[in-house]
PDB file of C-alpha atoms and ligand atoms in Angstrom:
ATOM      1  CA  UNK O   1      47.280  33.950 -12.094  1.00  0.00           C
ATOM      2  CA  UNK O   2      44.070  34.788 -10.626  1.00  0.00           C
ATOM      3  CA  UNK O   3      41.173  33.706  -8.174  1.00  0.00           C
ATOM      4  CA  UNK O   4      39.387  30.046  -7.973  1.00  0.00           C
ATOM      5  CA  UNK O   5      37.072  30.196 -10.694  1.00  0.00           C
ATOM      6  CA  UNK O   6      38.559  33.382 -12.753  1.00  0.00           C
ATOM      7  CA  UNK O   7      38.948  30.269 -15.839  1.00  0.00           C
ATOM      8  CA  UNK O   8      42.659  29.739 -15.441  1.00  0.00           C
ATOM      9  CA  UNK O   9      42.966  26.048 -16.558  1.00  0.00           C
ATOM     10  CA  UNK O  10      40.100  26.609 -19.361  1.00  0.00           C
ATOM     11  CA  UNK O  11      41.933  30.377 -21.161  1.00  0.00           C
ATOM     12  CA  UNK O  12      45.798  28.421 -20.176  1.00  0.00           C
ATOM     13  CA  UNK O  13      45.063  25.925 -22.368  1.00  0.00           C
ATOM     14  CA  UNK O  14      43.543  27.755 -25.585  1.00  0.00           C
ATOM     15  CA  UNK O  15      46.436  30.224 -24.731  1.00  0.00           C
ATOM     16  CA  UNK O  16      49.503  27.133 -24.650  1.00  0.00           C
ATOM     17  CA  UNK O  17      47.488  25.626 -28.226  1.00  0.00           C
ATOM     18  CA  UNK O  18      47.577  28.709 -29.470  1.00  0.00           C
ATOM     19  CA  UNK O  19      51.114  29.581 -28.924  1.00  0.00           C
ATOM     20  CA  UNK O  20      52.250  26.170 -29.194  1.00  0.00           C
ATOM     21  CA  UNK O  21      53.676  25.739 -26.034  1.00  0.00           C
ATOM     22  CA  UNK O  22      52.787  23.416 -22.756  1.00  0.00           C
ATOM     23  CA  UNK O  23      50.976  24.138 -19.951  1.00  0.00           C
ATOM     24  CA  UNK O  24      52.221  22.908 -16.499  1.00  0.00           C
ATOM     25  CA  UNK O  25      48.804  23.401 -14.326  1.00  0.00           C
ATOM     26  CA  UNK O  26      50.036  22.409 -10.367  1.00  0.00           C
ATOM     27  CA  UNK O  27      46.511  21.958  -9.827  1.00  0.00           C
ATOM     28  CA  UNK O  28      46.374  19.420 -12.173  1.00  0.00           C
ATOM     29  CA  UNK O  29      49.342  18.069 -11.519  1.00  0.00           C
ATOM     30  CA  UNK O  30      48.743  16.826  -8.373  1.00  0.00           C
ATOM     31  CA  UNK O  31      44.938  15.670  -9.103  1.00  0.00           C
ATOM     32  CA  UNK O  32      46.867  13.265 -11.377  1.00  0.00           C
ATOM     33  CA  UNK O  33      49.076  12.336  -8.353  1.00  0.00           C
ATOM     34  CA  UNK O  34      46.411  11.655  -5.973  1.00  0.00           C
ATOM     35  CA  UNK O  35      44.466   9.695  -9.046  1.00  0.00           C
ATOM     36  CA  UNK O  36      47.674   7.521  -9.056  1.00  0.00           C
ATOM     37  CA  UNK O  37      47.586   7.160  -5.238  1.00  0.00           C
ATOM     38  CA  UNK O  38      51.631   8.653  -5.261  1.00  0.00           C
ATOM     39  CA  UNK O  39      53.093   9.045  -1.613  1.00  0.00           C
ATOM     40  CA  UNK O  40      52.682  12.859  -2.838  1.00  0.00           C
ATOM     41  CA  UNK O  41      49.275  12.455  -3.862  1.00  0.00           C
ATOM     42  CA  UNK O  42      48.121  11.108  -0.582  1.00  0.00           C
ATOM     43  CA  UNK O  43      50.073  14.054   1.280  1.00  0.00           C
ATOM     44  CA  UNK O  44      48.340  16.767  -1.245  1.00  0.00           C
ATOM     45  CA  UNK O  45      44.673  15.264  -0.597  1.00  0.00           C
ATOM     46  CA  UNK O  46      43.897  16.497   2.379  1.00  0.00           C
ATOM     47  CA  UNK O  47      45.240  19.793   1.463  1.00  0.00           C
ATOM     48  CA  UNK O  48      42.542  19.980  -1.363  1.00  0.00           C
ATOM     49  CA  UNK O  49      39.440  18.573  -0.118  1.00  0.00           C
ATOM     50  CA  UNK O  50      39.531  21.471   2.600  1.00  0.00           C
ATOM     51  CA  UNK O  51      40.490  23.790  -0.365  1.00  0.00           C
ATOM     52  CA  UNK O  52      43.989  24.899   1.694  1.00  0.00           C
ATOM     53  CA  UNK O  53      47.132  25.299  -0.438  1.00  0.00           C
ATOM     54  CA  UNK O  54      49.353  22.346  -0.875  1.00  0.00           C
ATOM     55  CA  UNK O  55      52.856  23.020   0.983  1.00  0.00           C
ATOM     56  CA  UNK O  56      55.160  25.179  -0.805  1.00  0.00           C
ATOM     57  CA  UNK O  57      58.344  22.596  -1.248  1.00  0.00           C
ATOM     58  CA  UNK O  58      55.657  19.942  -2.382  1.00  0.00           C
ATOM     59  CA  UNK O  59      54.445  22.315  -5.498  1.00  0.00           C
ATOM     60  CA  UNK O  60      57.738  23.720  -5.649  1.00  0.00           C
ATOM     61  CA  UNK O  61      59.143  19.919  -6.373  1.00  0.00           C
ATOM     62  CA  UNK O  62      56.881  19.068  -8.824  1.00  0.00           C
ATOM     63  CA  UNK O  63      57.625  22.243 -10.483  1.00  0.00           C
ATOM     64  CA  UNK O  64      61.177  22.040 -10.928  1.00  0.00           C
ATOM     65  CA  UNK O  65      60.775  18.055 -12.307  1.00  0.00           C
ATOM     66  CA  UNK O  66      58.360  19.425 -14.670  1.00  0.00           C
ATOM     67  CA  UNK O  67      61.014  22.144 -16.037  1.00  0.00           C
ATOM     68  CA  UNK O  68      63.424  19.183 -15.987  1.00  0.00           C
ATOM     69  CA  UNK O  69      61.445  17.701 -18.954  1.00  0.00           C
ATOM     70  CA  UNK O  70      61.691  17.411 -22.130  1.00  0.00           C
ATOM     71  CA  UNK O  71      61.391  21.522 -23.374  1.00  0.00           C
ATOM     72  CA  UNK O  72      59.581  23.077 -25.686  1.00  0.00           C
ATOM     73  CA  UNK O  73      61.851  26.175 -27.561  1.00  0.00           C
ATOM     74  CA  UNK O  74      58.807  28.428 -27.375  1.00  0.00           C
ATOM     75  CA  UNK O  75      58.496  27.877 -23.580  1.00  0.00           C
ATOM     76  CA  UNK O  76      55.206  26.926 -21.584  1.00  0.00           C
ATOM     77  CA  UNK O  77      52.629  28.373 -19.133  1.00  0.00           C
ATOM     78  CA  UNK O  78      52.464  28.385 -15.577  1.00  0.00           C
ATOM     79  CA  UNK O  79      48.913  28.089 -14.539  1.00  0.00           C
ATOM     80  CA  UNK O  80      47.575  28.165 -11.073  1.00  0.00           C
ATOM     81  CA  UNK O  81      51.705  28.645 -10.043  1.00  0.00           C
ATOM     82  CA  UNK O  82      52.739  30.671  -8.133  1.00  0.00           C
ATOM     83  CA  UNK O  83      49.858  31.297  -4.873  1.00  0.00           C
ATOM     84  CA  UNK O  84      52.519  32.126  -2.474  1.00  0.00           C
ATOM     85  CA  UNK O  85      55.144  34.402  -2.039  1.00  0.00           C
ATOM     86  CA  UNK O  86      57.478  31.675  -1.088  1.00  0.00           C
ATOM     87  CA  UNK O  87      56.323  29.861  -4.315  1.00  0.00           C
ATOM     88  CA  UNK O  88      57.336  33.253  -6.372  1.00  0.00           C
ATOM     89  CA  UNK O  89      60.867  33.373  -4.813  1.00  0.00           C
ATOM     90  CA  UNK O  90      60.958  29.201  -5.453  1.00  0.00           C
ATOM     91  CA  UNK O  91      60.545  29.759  -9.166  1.00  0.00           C
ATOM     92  CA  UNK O  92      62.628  32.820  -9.595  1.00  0.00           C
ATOM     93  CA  UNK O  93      65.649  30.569  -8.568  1.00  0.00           C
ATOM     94  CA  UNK O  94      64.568  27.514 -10.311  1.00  0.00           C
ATOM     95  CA  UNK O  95      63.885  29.636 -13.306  1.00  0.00           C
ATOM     96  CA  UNK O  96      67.244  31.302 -12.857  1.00  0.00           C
ATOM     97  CA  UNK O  97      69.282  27.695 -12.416  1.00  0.00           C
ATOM     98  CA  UNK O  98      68.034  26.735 -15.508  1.00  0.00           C
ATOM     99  CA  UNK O  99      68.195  30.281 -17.716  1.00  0.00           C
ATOM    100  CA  UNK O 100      64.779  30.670 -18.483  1.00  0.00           C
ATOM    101  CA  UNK O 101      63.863  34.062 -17.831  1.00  0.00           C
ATOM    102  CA  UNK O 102      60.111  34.834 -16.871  1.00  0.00           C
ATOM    103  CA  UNK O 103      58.428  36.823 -19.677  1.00  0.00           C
ATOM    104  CA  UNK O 104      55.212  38.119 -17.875  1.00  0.00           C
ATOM    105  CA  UNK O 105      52.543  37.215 -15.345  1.00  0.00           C
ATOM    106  CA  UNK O 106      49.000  37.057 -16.769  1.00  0.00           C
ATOM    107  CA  UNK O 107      46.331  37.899 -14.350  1.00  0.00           C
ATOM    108  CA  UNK O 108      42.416  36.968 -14.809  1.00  0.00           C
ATOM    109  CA  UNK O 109      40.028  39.915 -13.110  1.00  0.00           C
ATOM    110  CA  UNK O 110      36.637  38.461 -12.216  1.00  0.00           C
ATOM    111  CA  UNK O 111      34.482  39.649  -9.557  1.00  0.00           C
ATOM    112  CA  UNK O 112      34.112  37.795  -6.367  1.00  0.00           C
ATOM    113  CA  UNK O 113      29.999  37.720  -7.055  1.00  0.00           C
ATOM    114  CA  UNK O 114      30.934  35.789 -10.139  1.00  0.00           C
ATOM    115  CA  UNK O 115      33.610  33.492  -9.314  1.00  0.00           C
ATOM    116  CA  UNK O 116      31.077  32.217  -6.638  1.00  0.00           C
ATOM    117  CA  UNK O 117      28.635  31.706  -8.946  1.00  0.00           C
ATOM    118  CA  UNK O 118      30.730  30.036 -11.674  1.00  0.00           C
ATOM    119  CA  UNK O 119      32.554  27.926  -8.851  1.00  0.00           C
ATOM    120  CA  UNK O 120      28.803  26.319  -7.102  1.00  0.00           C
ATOM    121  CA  UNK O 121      27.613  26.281 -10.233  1.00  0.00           C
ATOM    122  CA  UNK O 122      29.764  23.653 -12.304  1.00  0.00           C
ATOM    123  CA  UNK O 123      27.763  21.666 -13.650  1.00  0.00           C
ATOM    124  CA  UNK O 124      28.172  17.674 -12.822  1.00  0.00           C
ATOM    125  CA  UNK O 125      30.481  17.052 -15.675  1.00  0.00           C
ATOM    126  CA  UNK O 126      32.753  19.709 -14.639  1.00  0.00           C
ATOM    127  CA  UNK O 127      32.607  19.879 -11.241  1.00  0.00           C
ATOM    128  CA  UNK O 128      35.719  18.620  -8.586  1.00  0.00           C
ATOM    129  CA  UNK O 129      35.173  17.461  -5.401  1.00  0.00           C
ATOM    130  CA  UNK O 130      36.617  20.727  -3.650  1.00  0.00           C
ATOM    131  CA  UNK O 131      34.191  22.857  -5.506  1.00  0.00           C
ATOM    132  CA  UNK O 132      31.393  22.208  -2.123  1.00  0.00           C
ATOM    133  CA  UNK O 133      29.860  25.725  -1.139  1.00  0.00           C
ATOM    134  CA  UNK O 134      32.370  25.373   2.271  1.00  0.00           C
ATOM    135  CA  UNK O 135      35.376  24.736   0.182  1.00  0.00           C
ATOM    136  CA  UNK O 136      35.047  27.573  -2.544  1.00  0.00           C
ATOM    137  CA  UNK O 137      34.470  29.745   0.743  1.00  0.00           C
ATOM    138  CA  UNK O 138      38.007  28.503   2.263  1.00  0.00           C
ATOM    139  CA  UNK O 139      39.490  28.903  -1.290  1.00  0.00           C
ATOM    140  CA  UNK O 140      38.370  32.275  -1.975  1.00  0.00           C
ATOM    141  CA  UNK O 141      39.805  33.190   1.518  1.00  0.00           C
ATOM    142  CA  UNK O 142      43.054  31.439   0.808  1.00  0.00           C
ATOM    143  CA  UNK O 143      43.458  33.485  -2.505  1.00  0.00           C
ATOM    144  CA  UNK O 144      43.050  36.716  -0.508  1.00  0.00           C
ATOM    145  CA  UNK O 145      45.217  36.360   2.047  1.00  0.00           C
ATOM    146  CA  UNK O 146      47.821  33.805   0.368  1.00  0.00           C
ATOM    147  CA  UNK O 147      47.848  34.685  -3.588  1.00  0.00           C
ATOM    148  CA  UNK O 148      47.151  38.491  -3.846  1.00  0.00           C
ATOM    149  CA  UNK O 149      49.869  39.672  -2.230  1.00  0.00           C
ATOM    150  CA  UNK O 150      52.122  37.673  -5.435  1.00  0.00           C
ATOM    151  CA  UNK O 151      50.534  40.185  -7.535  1.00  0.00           C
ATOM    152  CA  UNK O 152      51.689  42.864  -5.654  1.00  0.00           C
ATOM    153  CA  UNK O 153      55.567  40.952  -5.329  1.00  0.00           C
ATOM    154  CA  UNK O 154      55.605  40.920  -8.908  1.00  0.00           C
ATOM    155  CA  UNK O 155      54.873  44.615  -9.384  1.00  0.00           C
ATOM    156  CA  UNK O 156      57.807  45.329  -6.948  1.00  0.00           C
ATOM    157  CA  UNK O 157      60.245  43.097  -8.982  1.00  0.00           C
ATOM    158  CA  UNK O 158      59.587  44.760 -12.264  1.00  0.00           C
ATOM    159  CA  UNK O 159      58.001  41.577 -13.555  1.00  0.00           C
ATOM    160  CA  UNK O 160      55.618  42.868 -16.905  1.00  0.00           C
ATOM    161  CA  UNK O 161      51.950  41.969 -15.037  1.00  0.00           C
ATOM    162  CA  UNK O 162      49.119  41.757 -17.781  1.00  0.00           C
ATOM    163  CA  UNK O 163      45.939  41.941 -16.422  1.00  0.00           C
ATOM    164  CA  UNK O 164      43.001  40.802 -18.648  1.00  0.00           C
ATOM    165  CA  UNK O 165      38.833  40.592 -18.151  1.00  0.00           C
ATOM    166  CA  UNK O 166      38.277  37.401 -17.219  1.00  0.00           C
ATOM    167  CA  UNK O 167      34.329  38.347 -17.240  1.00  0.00           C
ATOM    168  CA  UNK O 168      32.189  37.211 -20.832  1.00  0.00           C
ATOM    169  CA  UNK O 169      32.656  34.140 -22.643  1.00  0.00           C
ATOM    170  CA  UNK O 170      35.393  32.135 -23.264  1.00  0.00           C
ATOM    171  CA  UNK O 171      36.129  33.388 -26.622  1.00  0.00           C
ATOM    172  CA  UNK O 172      35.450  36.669 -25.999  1.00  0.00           C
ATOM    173  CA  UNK O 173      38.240  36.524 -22.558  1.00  0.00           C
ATOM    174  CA  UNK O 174      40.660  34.386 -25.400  1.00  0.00           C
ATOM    175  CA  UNK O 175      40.650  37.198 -27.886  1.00  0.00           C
ATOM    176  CA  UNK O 176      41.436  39.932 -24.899  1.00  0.00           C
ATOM    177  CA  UNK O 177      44.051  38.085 -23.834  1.00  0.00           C
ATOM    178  CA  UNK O 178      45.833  37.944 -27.285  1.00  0.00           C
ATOM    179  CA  UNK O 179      45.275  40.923 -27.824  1.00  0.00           C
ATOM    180  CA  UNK O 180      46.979  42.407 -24.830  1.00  0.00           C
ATOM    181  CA  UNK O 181      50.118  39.884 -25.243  1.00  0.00           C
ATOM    182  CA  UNK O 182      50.419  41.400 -29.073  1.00  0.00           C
ATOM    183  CA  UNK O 183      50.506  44.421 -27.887  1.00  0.00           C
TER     184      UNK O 183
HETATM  185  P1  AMP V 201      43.519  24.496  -9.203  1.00  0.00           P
HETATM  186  O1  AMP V 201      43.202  23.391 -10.143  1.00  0.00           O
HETATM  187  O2  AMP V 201      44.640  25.365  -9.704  1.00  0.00           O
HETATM  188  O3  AMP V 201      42.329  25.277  -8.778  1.00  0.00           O
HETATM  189  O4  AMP V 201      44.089  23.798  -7.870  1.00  0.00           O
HETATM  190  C1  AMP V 201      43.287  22.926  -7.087  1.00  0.00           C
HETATM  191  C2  AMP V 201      43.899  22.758  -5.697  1.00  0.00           C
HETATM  192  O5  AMP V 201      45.218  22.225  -5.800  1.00  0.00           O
HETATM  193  C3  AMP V 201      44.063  24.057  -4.911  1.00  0.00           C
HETATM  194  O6  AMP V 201      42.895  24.415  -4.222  1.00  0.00           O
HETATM  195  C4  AMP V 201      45.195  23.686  -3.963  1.00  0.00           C
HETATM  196  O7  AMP V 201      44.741  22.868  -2.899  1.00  0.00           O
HETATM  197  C5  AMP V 201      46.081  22.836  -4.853  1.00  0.00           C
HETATM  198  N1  AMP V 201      47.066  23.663  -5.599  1.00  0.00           N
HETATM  199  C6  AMP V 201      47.129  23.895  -6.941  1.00  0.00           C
HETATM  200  N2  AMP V 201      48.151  24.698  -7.266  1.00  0.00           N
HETATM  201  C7  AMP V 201      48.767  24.997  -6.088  1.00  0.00           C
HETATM  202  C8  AMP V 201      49.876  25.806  -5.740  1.00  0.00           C
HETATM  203  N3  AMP V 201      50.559  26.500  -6.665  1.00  0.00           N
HETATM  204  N4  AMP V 201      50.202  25.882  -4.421  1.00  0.00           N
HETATM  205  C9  AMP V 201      49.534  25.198  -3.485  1.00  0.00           C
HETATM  206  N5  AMP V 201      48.466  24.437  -3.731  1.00  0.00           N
HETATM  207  C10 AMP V 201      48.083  24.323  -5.033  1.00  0.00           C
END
């Protein structure tokens, strides 16, 4: 977990290579459905070009199908999953149904001054069509009032919350991070 911009998708993935295990990003999840023009795709797009959160039940959905995979032994990583408190309850059961308890919840700590920055300042090869100075605004907001409060859910349900620097470069936030999960 953590804020638009705090490097989720870029520290999930050296994370998942390093431990071996997939990465099930909702994000990109559904920019692959609205690349292949689903029924959910369509419905998720105009979600994400105002930078709002996607319904619960839609994320939820693809969620549990991606669980209903093939598995890895080692497990996987959530990233971007869960923003809403709704979402957190969601997996709880679905992780439950299918006897995979949660180990931890990662969270990235960046400042807000930053993740602005980093967010208007993608440069054209890495930059998505909801990163417009408007729509890292509504984002930000959404975070606030939608996603923080998880953090605070997971604290109350004795969930082990890790919370790393997500501030310096990326190798120097990868080494934190395994650092703090071998310890
Ligand atoms: P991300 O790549 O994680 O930054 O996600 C990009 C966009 O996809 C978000 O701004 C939301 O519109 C949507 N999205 C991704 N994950 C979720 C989620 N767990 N719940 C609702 N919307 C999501």
């Amino acid at each position: 977990m953590g804020p638009p911009g705090a490097g989720k998708g870029t520290q999930g993935e050296l994370l998942a290579r390093h431990m071996g295990v997939p990465r099930l990003s909702t994000g990109e999840m559904l920019r692959e459905a609205r690349a292949n023009r689903t029924e959910l795709g369509r419905r998720a797009q105009a979600y994400m070009e105002l930078g709002d959160l996607v319904p619960d039940e839609v994320v939820l959905g693809l969620v549990a199908e991606a669980l209903d995979g093939p598995r890895s032994p080692a497990g996987f990583i959530l990233d971007g999953f869960p923003r809403t408190i709704a979402q957190a309850e969601g997996l709880s059961e679905i992780l439950q149904e299918r006897s995979t308890p949660l180990d931890g919840v990662i969270f990235l700590e960046v400042p807000e001054e930053e993740l602005v920055r980093r967010l208007t300042g993608r440069s054209a090869n890495e930059s998505r069509s909801d990163d417009s100075p408007e729509t890292v605004h509504r984002r930000l907001q959404v975070y606030q009032a939608e996603t923080e409060p998880v953090i605070r859910w997971y604290a109350d349900h004795d969930v082990r919350l890790i919370e790393a620097d997500g501030v310096g470069s990326i190798e120097e936030i990868q080494i934190g991070l395994r650092r703090l999960l071998d310890s």
